[in-house]
Tab-separated table of C-alpha atoms in Angstrom:
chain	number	residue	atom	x	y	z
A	1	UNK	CA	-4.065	3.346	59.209
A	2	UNK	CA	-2.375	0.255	57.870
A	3	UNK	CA	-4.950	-0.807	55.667
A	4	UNK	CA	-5.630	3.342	54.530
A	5	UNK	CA	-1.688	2.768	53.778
A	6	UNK	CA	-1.969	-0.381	51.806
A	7	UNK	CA	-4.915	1.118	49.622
A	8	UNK	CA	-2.558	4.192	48.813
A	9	UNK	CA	-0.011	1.698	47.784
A	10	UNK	CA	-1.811	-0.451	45.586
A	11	UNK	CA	-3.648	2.761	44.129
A	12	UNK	CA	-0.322	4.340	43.019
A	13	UNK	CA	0.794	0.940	41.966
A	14	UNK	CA	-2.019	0.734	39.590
A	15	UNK	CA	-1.862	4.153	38.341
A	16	UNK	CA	2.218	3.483	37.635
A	17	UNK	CA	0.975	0.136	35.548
A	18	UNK	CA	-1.679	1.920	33.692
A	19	UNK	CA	0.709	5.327	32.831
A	20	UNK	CA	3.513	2.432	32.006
A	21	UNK	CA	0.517	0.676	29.551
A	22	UNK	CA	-0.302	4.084	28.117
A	23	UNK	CA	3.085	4.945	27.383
A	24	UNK	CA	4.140	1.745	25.780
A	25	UNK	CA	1.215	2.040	23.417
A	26	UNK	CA	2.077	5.792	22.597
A	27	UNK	CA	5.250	4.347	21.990
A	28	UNK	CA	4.463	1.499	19.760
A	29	UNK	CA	2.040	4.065	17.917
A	30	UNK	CA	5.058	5.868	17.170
A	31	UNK	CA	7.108	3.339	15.738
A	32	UNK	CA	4.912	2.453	13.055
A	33	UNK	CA	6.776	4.192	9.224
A	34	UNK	CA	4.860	4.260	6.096
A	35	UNK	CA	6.174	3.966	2.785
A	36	UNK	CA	4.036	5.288	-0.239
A	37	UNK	CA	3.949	3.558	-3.685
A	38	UNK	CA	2.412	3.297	-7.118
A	39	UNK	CA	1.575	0.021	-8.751
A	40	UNK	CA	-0.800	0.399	-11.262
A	41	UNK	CA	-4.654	0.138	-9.815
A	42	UNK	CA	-4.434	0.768	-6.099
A	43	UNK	CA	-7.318	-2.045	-5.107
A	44	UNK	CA	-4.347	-4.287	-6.125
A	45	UNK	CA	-1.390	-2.790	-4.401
A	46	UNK	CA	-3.775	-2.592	-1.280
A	47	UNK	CA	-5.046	-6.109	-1.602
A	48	UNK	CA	-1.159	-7.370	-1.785
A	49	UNK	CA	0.216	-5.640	0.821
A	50	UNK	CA	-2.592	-5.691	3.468
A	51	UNK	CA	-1.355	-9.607	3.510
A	52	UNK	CA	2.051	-8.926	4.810
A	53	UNK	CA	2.951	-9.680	8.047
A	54	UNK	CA	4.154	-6.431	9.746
A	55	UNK	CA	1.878	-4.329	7.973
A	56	UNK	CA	-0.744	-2.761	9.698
A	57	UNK	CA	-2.777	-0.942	6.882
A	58	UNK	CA	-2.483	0.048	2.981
A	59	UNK	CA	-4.770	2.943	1.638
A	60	UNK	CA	-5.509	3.740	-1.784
A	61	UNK	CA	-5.145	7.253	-3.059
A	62	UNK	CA	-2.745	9.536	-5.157
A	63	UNK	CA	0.361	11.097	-5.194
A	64	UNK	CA	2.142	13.298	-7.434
A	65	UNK	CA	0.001	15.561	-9.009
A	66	UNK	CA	-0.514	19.583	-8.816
A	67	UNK	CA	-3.910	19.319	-7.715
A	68	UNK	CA	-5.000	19.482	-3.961
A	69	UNK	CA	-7.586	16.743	-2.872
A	70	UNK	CA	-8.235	15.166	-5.914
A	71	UNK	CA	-11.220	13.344	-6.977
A	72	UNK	CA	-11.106	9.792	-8.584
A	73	UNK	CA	-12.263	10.795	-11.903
A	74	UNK	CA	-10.224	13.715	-11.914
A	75	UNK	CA	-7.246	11.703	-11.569
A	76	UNK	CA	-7.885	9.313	-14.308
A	77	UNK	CA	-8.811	11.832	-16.496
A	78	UNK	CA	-4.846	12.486	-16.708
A	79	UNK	CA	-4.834	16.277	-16.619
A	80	UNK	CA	-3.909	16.365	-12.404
A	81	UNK	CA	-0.691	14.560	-12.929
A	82	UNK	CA	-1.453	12.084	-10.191
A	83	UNK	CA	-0.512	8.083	-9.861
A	84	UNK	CA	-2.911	6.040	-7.886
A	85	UNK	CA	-0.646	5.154	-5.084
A	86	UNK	CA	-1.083	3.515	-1.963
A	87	UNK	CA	0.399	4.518	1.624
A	88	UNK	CA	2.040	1.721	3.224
A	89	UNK	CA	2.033	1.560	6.999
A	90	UNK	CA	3.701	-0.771	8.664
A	91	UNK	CA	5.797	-1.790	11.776
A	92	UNK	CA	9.607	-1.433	11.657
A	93	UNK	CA	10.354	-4.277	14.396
A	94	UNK	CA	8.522	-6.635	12.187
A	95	UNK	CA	9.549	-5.687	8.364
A	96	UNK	CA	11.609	-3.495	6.839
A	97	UNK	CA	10.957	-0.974	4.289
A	98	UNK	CA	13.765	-1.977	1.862
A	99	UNK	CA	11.818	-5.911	2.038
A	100	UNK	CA	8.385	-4.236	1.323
A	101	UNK	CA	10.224	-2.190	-1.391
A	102	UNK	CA	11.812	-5.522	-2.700
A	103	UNK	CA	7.813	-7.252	-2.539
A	104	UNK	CA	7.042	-3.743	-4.366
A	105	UNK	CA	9.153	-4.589	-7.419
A	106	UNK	CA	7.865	-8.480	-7.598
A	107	UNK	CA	4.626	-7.322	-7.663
A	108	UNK	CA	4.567	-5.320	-10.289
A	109	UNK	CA	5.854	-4.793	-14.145
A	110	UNK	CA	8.644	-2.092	-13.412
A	111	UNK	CA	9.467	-2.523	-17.020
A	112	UNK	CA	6.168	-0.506	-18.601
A	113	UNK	CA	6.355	3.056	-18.240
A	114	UNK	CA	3.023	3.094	-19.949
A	115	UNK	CA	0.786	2.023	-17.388
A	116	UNK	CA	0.125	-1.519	-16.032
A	117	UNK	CA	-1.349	-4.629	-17.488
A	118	UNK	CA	-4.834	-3.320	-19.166
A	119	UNK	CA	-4.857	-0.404	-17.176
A	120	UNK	CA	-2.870	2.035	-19.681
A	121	UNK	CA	-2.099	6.208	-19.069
A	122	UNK	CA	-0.212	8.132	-16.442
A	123	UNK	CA	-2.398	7.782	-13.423
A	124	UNK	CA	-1.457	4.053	-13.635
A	125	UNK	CA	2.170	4.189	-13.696
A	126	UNK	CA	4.542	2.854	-10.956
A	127	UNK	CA	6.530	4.767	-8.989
A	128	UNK	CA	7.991	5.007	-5.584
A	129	UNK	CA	7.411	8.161	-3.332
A	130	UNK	CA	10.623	8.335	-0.625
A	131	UNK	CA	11.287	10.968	1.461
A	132	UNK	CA	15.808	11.556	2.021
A	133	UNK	CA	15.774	9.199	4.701
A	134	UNK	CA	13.926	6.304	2.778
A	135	UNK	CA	15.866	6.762	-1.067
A	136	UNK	CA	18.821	4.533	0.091
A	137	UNK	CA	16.491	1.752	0.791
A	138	UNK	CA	14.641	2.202	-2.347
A	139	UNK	CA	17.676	2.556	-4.662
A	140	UNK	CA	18.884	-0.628	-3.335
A	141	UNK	CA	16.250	-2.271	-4.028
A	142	UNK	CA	15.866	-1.279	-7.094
A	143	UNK	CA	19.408	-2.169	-8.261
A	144	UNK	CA	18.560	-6.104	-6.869
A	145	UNK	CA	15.427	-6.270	-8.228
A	146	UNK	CA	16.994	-5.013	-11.677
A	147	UNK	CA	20.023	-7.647	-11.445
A	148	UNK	CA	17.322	-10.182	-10.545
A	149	UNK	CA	15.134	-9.503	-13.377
A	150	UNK	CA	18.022	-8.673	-16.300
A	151	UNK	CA	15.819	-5.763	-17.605
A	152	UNK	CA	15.790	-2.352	-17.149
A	153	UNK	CA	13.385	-1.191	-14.689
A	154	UNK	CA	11.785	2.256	-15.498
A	155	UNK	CA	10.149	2.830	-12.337
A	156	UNK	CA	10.813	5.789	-10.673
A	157	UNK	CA	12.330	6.425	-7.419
A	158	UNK	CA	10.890	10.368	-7.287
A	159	UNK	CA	10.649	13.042	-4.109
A	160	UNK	CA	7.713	12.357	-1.376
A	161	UNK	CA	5.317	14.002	-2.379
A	162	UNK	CA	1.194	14.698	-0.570
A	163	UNK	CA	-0.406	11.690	-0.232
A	164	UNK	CA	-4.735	11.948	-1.004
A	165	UNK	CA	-6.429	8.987	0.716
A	166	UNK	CA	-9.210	8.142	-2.301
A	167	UNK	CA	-13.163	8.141	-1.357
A	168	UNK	CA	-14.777	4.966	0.663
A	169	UNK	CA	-15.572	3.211	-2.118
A	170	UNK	CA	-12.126	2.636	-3.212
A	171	UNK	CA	-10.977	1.528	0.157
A	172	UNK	CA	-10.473	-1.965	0.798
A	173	UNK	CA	-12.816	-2.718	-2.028
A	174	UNK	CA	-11.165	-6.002	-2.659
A	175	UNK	CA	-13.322	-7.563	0.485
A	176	UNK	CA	-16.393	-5.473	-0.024
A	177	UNK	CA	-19.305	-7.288	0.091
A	178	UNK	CA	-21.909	-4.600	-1.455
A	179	UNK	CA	-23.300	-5.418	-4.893
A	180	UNK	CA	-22.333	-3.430	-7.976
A	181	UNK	CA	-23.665	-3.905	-11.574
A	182	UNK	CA	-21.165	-5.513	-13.956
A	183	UNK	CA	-21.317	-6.866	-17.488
A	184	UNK	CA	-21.393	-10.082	-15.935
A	185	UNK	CA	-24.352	-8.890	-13.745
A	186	UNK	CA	-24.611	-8.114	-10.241
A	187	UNK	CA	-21.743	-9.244	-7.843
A	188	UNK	CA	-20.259	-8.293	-4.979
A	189	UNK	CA	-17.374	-5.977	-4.846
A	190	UNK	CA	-14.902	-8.918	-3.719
A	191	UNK	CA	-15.620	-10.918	-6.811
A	192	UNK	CA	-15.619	-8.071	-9.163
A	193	UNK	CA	-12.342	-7.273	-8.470
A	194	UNK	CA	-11.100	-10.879	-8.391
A	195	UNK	CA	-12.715	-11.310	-12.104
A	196	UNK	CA	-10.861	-7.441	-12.771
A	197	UNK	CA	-7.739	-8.745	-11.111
A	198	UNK	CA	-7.786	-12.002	-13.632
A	199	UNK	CA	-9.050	-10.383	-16.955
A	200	UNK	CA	-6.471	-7.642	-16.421
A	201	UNK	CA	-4.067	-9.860	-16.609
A	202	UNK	CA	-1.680	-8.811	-13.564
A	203	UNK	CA	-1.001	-12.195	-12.095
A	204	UNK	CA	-0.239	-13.282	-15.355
A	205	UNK	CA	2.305	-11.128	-16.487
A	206	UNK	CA	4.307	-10.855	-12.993
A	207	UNK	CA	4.325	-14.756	-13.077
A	208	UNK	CA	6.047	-14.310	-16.529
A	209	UNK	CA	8.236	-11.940	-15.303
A	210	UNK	CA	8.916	-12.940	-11.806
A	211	UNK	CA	8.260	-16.393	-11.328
A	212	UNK	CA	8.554	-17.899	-8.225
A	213	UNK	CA	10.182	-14.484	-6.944
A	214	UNK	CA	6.544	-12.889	-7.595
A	215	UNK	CA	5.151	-12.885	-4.218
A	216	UNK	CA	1.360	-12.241	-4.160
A	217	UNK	CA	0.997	-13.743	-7.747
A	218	UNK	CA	-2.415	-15.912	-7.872
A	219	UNK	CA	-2.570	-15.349	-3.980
């Protein structure tokens, strides 16, 4: 009986730890915020912010526009209204969203409302995408990054708005290892964006901008 008894126990005990195990994960599962911005072309924004500590994924996609599930080519095409934007998640305990909204601004040229570096039109301007609860955050940084930079910044701080995750292809295509065709022949999807990423000119101009305050800059 004792033994029947102290198999009970240890039974109960296990199925306390494992409920206790389950529950901390649901827990930390719901801790985790996103944040969604626009930064010119999303392989970049995803590239830079995949390598902060406290983030726990960045997909590319769109935001803004008036048509449901858009298509890549449809976006670029400029008639759906939509930014190429990336959705942020990340984990409150380890990183804030007003820092990641302060890496944002160094990371980009908040000064062209044209587009970014060679990538010109609407799909390509920046913008940030904050629900009520995330605008104070984003306003203040903002205002820093503005003081910091002694221009006027023309990004946008608009509404949240549905977020469109783009196709496979698009997702982390930065470490992709398939070959595509290029002008420079075939190469892998990794170094065709690192020779995009360089003949754009992106690191470039944040450098100018930024300086040492530009945080993923030739990274």
């Amino acid at each position: 009986m004792t033994s029947l008894r102290t198999l009970k126990t240890i039974s109960l005990g296990l199925m306390i730890a494992l409920g206790l195990l389950a529950q901390s994960k649901t827990s930390h599962a719901q801790q985790l915020e996103t944040i969604t911005v626009a930064g010119g072309c999303f392989w970049c924004v995803e590239a830079d912010f995949e390598k902060v500590s406290g983030v726990t994924e960045a997909v590319s996609g769109f935001a803004g526009g008036s048509v449901a599930n858009p298509t890549y080519k449809q976006v670029v095409s400029g008639r759906t209204g939509h930014y190429e934007a990336v959705q942020i998640t990340y984990d409150p305990s380890k990183v804030s969203a007003e820092t990641l909204y302060d890496l944002f601004f160094r990371s980009v040229d908040p000064t062209d409302a044209g587009g970014q570096f060679c990538d010109r039109g609407d799909s390509y301007r920046t913008a940030i995408f904050a629900s009520p609860d995330q605008k104070a955050a984003a306003e203040a940084a903002k205002a820093e990054a503005q003081a910091d930079l002694g221009q006027t910044i023309v990004t946008p701080i608009l509404d949240a708005a549905e977020f469109y995750p783009a196709d496979g292809y698009h997702q982390d295509y930065y470490k992709q290892s398939g070959l595509i065709l290029t002008r420079f022949g075939p190469k892998s999807k990794a170094n065709a964006y690192k020779a995009y990423r360089e003949a754009c000119g992106r690191d470039a101009r944040v450098k100018q901008l930024w300086g040492d305050a530009a945080p993923f800059a030739g990274s």
